[in-house]
mmCIF file of C-alpha atoms in Angstrom:
data_model
loop_
_atom_site.group_PDB
_atom_site.id
_atom_site.type_symbol
_atom_site.label_atom_id
_atom_site.label_comp_id
_atom_site.label_asym_id
_atom_site.label_seq_id
_atom_site.Cartn_x
_atom_site.Cartn_y
_atom_site.Cartn_z
ATOM 1 C CA UNK A 1 6.980 -4.806 -40.642
ATOM 2 C CA UNK A 2 4.331 -6.682 -38.617
ATOM 3 C CA UNK A 3 4.696 -7.237 -34.883
ATOM 4 C CA UNK A 4 5.905 -10.606 -33.644
ATOM 5 C CA UNK A 5 2.779 -12.655 -32.747
ATOM 6 C CA UNK A 6 4.408 -13.845 -29.505
ATOM 7 C CA UNK A 7 5.187 -10.274 -28.457
ATOM 8 C CA UNK A 8 1.635 -9.194 -29.290
ATOM 9 C CA UNK A 9 0.246 -12.133 -27.306
ATOM 10 C CA UNK A 10 2.355 -11.243 -24.274
ATOM 11 C CA UNK A 11 1.211 -7.631 -24.504
ATOM 12 C CA UNK A 12 -2.421 -8.754 -24.669
ATOM 13 C CA UNK A 13 -1.908 -11.013 -21.645
ATOM 14 C CA UNK A 14 -0.344 -8.168 -19.645
ATOM 15 C CA UNK A 15 -3.173 -5.836 -20.615
ATOM 16 C CA UNK A 16 -5.784 -8.407 -19.590
ATOM 17 C CA UNK A 17 -4.049 -8.937 -16.252
ATOM 18 C CA UNK A 18 -3.858 -5.196 -15.584
ATOM 19 C CA UNK A 19 -7.538 -4.761 -16.460
ATOM 20 C CA UNK A 20 -8.552 -7.636 -14.187
ATOM 21 C CA UNK A 21 -6.514 -6.276 -11.273
ATOM 22 C CA UNK A 22 -7.944 -2.783 -11.724
ATOM 23 C CA UNK A 23 -11.478 -4.163 -11.805
ATOM 24 C CA UNK A 24 -10.856 -6.391 -8.782
ATOM 25 C CA UNK A 25 -9.451 -3.499 -6.744
ATOM 26 C CA UNK A 26 -12.414 -1.299 -7.579
ATOM 27 C CA UNK A 27 -14.998 -3.985 -6.835
ATOM 28 C CA UNK A 28 -13.306 -5.200 -3.655
ATOM 29 C CA UNK A 29 -13.385 -1.606 -2.433
ATOM 30 C CA UNK A 30 -17.036 -1.164 -3.418
ATOM 31 C CA UNK A 31 -18.521 -4.544 -2.493
ATOM 32 C CA UNK A 32 -15.902 -6.527 -0.566
ATOM 33 C CA UNK A 33 -13.739 -9.517 -1.531
ATOM 34 C CA UNK A 34 -16.694 -11.876 -2.039
ATOM 35 C CA UNK A 35 -17.945 -10.094 -5.165
ATOM 36 C CA UNK A 36 -18.705 -12.684 -7.916
ATOM 37 C CA UNK A 37 -15.763 -13.415 -10.183
ATOM 38 C CA UNK A 38 -18.083 -13.108 -13.176
ATOM 39 C CA UNK A 39 -18.797 -9.491 -12.191
ATOM 40 C CA UNK A 40 -15.093 -8.746 -11.988
ATOM 41 C CA UNK A 41 -14.569 -10.216 -15.460
ATOM 42 C CA UNK A 42 -17.418 -8.122 -16.828
ATOM 43 C CA UNK A 43 -16.007 -4.963 -15.245
ATOM 44 C CA UNK A 44 -12.578 -5.771 -16.683
ATOM 45 C CA UNK A 45 -13.980 -6.314 -20.163
ATOM 46 C CA UNK A 46 -12.655 -9.867 -20.413
ATOM 47 C CA UNK A 47 -14.264 -13.286 -20.552
ATOM 48 C CA UNK A 48 -14.661 -15.385 -17.427
ATOM 49 C CA UNK A 49 -12.337 -17.974 -18.977
ATOM 50 C CA UNK A 50 -9.628 -15.340 -19.392
ATOM 51 C CA UNK A 51 -9.968 -14.345 -15.740
ATOM 52 C CA UNK A 52 -9.672 -17.934 -14.525
ATOM 53 C CA UNK A 53 -6.676 -18.598 -16.767
ATOM 54 C CA UNK A 54 -4.861 -15.728 -15.075
ATOM 55 C CA UNK A 55 -6.251 -16.324 -11.572
ATOM 56 C CA UNK A 56 -7.520 -19.896 -11.040
ATOM 57 C CA UNK A 57 -9.459 -19.013 -7.887
ATOM 58 C CA UNK A 58 -10.481 -16.096 -5.669
ATOM 59 C CA UNK A 59 -7.494 -16.553 -3.359
ATOM 60 C CA UNK A 60 -5.108 -16.136 -6.290
ATOM 61 C CA UNK A 61 -6.810 -12.876 -7.271
ATOM 62 C CA UNK A 62 -6.797 -11.542 -3.700
ATOM 63 C CA UNK A 63 -3.088 -12.351 -3.416
ATOM 64 C CA UNK A 64 -2.360 -10.569 -6.699
ATOM 65 C CA UNK A 65 -4.219 -7.445 -5.534
ATOM 66 C CA UNK A 66 -2.285 -7.481 -2.247
ATOM 67 C CA UNK A 67 1.046 -7.959 -4.012
ATOM 68 C CA UNK A 68 0.299 -5.076 -6.370
ATOM 69 C CA UNK A 69 -0.624 -2.780 -3.469
ATOM 70 C CA UNK A 70 2.457 -3.647 -1.415
ATOM 71 C CA UNK A 71 4.680 -3.344 -4.504
ATOM 72 C CA UNK A 72 3.431 0.225 -5.028
ATOM 73 C CA UNK A 73 4.165 1.185 -1.432
ATOM 74 C CA UNK A 74 7.613 -0.466 -1.553
ATOM 75 C CA UNK A 75 8.495 1.375 -4.768
ATOM 76 C CA UNK A 76 7.532 4.692 -3.168
ATOM 77 C CA UNK A 77 9.525 3.926 -0.009
ATOM 78 C CA UNK A 78 12.650 2.912 -1.936
ATOM 79 C CA UNK A 79 12.417 5.961 -4.203
ATOM 80 C CA UNK A 80 12.060 8.286 -1.213
ATOM 81 C CA UNK A 81 15.035 6.714 0.562
ATOM 82 C CA UNK A 82 17.232 6.724 -2.530
ATOM 83 C CA UNK A 83 16.431 10.149 -3.965
ATOM 84 C CA UNK A 84 15.940 12.515 -1.024
ATOM 85 C CA UNK A 85 18.998 14.256 0.509
ATOM 86 C CA UNK A 86 17.990 13.555 4.120
ATOM 87 C CA UNK A 87 16.105 10.810 5.915
ATOM 88 C CA UNK A 88 13.583 13.337 7.257
ATOM 89 C CA UNK A 89 12.815 14.512 3.728
ATOM 90 C CA UNK A 90 12.472 10.864 2.686
ATOM 91 C CA UNK A 91 9.933 10.376 5.479
ATOM 92 C CA UNK A 92 7.991 13.489 4.473
ATOM 93 C CA UNK A 93 7.976 12.350 0.848
ATOM 94 C CA UNK A 94 6.825 8.829 1.715
ATOM 95 C CA UNK A 95 3.939 10.066 3.843
ATOM 96 C CA UNK A 96 2.978 12.608 1.173
ATOM 97 C CA UNK A 97 3.065 9.981 -1.565
ATOM 98 C CA UNK A 98 1.042 7.584 0.579
ATOM 99 C CA UNK A 99 -1.615 10.269 0.769
ATOM 100 C CA UNK A 100 -1.519 10.588 -3.026
ATOM 101 C CA UNK A 101 -1.640 6.830 -3.674
ATOM 102 C CA UNK A 102 -4.968 6.356 -1.890
ATOM 103 C CA UNK A 103 -5.073 2.659 -2.747
ATOM 104 C CA UNK A 104 -8.552 1.745 -3.940
ATOM 105 C CA UNK A 105 -8.685 -1.308 -1.693
ATOM 106 C CA UNK A 106 -7.255 -0.981 1.801
ATOM 107 C CA UNK A 107 -6.136 -4.470 2.729
ATOM 108 C CA UNK A 108 -6.842 -4.201 6.442
ATOM 109 C CA UNK A 109 -10.518 -3.662 5.652
ATOM 110 C CA UNK A 110 -10.888 -6.989 3.844
ATOM 111 C CA UNK A 111 -12.663 -9.915 5.458
ATOM 112 C CA UNK A 112 -10.733 -12.074 7.968
ATOM 113 C CA UNK A 113 -10.644 -14.898 5.411
ATOM 114 C CA UNK A 114 -9.187 -12.619 2.726
ATOM 115 C CA UNK A 115 -6.626 -11.195 5.143
ATOM 116 C CA UNK A 116 -5.610 -14.733 6.163
ATOM 117 C CA UNK A 117 -5.059 -15.554 2.477
ATOM 118 C CA UNK A 118 -2.795 -12.522 2.116
ATOM 119 C CA UNK A 119 -0.806 -13.229 5.261
ATOM 120 C CA UNK A 120 -0.055 -16.781 4.134
ATOM 121 C CA UNK A 121 1.337 -15.648 0.765
ATOM 122 C CA UNK A 122 5.185 -15.662 0.770
ATOM 123 C CA UNK A 123 5.495 -12.992 -1.944
ATOM 124 C CA UNK A 124 3.195 -10.610 -0.098
ATOM 125 C CA UNK A 125 5.121 -11.214 3.126
ATOM 126 C CA UNK A 126 8.350 -10.482 1.250
ATOM 127 C CA UNK A 127 6.993 -7.091 0.151
ATOM 128 C CA UNK A 128 5.865 -6.310 3.707
ATOM 129 C CA UNK A 129 9.278 -7.217 5.122
ATOM 130 C CA UNK A 130 11.054 -5.079 2.527
ATOM 131 C CA UNK A 131 8.816 -2.104 3.330
ATOM 132 C CA UNK A 132 9.531 -2.458 7.049
ATOM 133 C CA UNK A 133 13.282 -2.661 6.390
ATOM 134 C CA UNK A 134 13.166 0.616 4.444
ATOM 135 C CA UNK A 135 11.082 2.259 7.172
ATOM 136 C CA UNK A 136 13.573 1.083 9.801
ATOM 137 C CA UNK A 137 16.415 2.790 7.920
ATOM 138 C CA UNK A 138 14.483 6.004 7.287
ATOM 139 C CA UNK A 139 13.353 6.287 10.908
ATOM 140 C CA UNK A 140 16.848 5.606 12.280
ATOM 141 C CA UNK A 141 18.360 8.134 9.872
ATOM 142 C CA UNK A 142 15.838 10.865 10.677
ATOM 143 C CA UNK A 143 16.452 10.342 14.393
ATOM 144 C CA UNK A 144 20.220 10.582 13.906
ATOM 145 C CA UNK A 145 19.637 13.854 12.077
ATOM 146 C CA UNK A 146 17.719 15.137 15.088
ATOM 147 C CA UNK A 147 14.600 15.735 12.992
ATOM 148 C CA UNK A 148 12.370 12.854 14.143
ATOM 149 C CA UNK A 149 11.316 12.426 17.755
ATOM 150 C CA UNK A 150 13.127 9.613 19.534
ATOM 151 C CA UNK A 151 10.020 7.839 20.865
ATOM 152 C CA UNK A 152 8.800 6.844 17.380
ATOM 153 C CA UNK A 153 9.582 3.545 15.669
ATOM 154 C CA UNK A 154 9.194 2.117 12.174
ATOM 155 C CA UNK A 155 6.002 0.408 13.310
ATOM 156 C CA UNK A 156 4.505 3.779 14.248
ATOM 157 C CA UNK A 157 5.353 5.158 10.807
ATOM 158 C CA UNK A 158 3.900 2.057 9.116
ATOM 159 C CA UNK A 159 0.600 2.711 10.894
ATOM 160 C CA UNK A 160 0.612 6.325 9.666
ATOM 161 C CA UNK A 161 1.301 5.172 6.097
ATOM 162 C CA UNK A 162 -1.572 2.716 6.406
ATOM 163 C CA UNK A 163 -3.928 5.471 7.579
ATOM 164 C CA UNK A 164 -2.938 7.771 4.714
ATOM 165 C CA UNK A 165 -3.593 5.022 2.158
ATOM 166 C CA UNK A 166 -7.242 4.921 3.198
ATOM 167 C CA UNK A 167 -9.955 7.072 1.722
ATOM 168 C CA UNK A 168 -10.870 9.706 4.280
ATOM 169 C CA UNK A 169 -14.473 9.802 5.553
ATOM 170 C CA UNK A 170 -15.218 13.199 4.065
ATOM 171 C CA UNK A 171 -17.288 14.561 1.159
ATOM 172 C CA UNK A 172 -15.535 14.221 -2.195
ATOM 173 C CA UNK A 173 -15.102 17.969 -2.640
ATOM 174 C CA UNK A 174 -13.286 18.329 0.713
ATOM 175 C CA UNK A 175 -11.429 14.988 0.903
ATOM 176 C CA UNK A 176 -8.133 16.395 -0.404
ATOM 177 C CA UNK A 177 -8.141 19.324 2.018
ATOM 178 C CA UNK A 178 -9.023 17.048 4.944
ATOM 179 C CA UNK A 179 -6.221 14.627 4.035
ATOM 180 C CA UNK A 180 -3.726 17.487 3.681
ATOM 181 C CA UNK A 181 -4.655 18.644 7.183
ATOM 182 C CA UNK A 182 -4.248 15.130 8.593
ATOM 183 C CA UNK A 183 -0.831 14.838 6.907
ATOM 184 C CA UNK A 184 0.270 18.211 8.311
ATOM 185 C CA UNK A 185 -0.818 17.155 11.804
ATOM 186 C CA UNK A 186 1.111 13.885 11.466
ATOM 187 C CA UNK A 187 4.313 15.601 10.353
ATOM 188 C CA UNK A 188 4.024 18.214 13.076
ATOM 189 C CA UNK A 189 3.610 15.479 15.683
ATOM 190 C CA UNK A 190 6.612 13.540 14.377
ATOM 191 C CA UNK A 191 9.100 16.391 14.663
ATOM 192 C CA UNK A 192 11.741 16.247 17.372
ATOM 193 C CA UNK A 193 11.102 19.046 19.869
ATOM 194 C CA UNK A 194 9.985 19.468 23.474
ATOM 195 C CA UNK A 195 6.473 18.165 23.973
ATOM 196 C CA UNK A 196 4.344 15.511 25.575
ATOM 197 C CA UNK A 197 5.809 11.981 25.491
ATOM 198 C CA UNK A 198 3.827 9.366 23.611
ATOM 199 C CA UNK A 199 1.906 6.833 25.716
ATOM 200 C CA UNK A 200 3.112 3.233 25.762
ATOM 201 C CA UNK A 201 6.298 1.962 24.178
ATOM 202 C CA UNK A 202 7.815 2.531 20.751
ATOM 203 C CA UNK A 203 6.113 0.467 18.031
ATOM 204 C CA UNK A 204 8.845 -1.304 16.069
ATOM 205 C CA UNK A 205 8.920 -3.083 12.725
ATOM 206 C CA UNK A 206 9.061 -6.411 14.572
ATOM 207 C CA UNK A 207 5.778 -5.613 16.321
ATOM 208 C CA UNK A 208 3.998 -5.509 12.963
ATOM 209 C CA UNK A 209 5.699 -8.368 11.139
ATOM 210 C CA UNK A 210 3.495 -11.041 12.702
ATOM 211 C CA UNK A 211 0.209 -9.196 12.248
#
């Protein structure tokens, strides 16, 4: 029995979209968000017309990359919260998975114009808000358990997640070891125990929502 042409067409469209997003992420990371759209199409193995049918302009493509990145982080956060037996273990898992994700394009490193495009996108903002809500719950739970220091907020954890998503400035053959060490230092510093108080005030989710 032959496949339904409509189903096959939808599958082709999804594959093209995935290929374009993968190419855009790689090229944004390598050359920045102003890389020619034609080069992205070539890297994706699709025609320029196909790219523009999916993403009518550069802003649309930048938004799609941002949405995909935030969706990955949100999925990891929700899975950690829902599947781990304690909030502290959920926090450890989320930070560990953030280290493993190593998103190819770190959004904060994009140009001011690209970042402005992302910030103005309602869907991207929705993902960011959902992530911060999950972090709020995990942080509050880990503090109730007595595992997480009391002078840490969801905003502080969001910054740590953001740092772990970046590629570390280390040679390729040592990058994993360096990142593991950074993660271990982060977790050790987050634990509730006698020690030096953090400077400044707690960084909350609300502090980051408008950035």
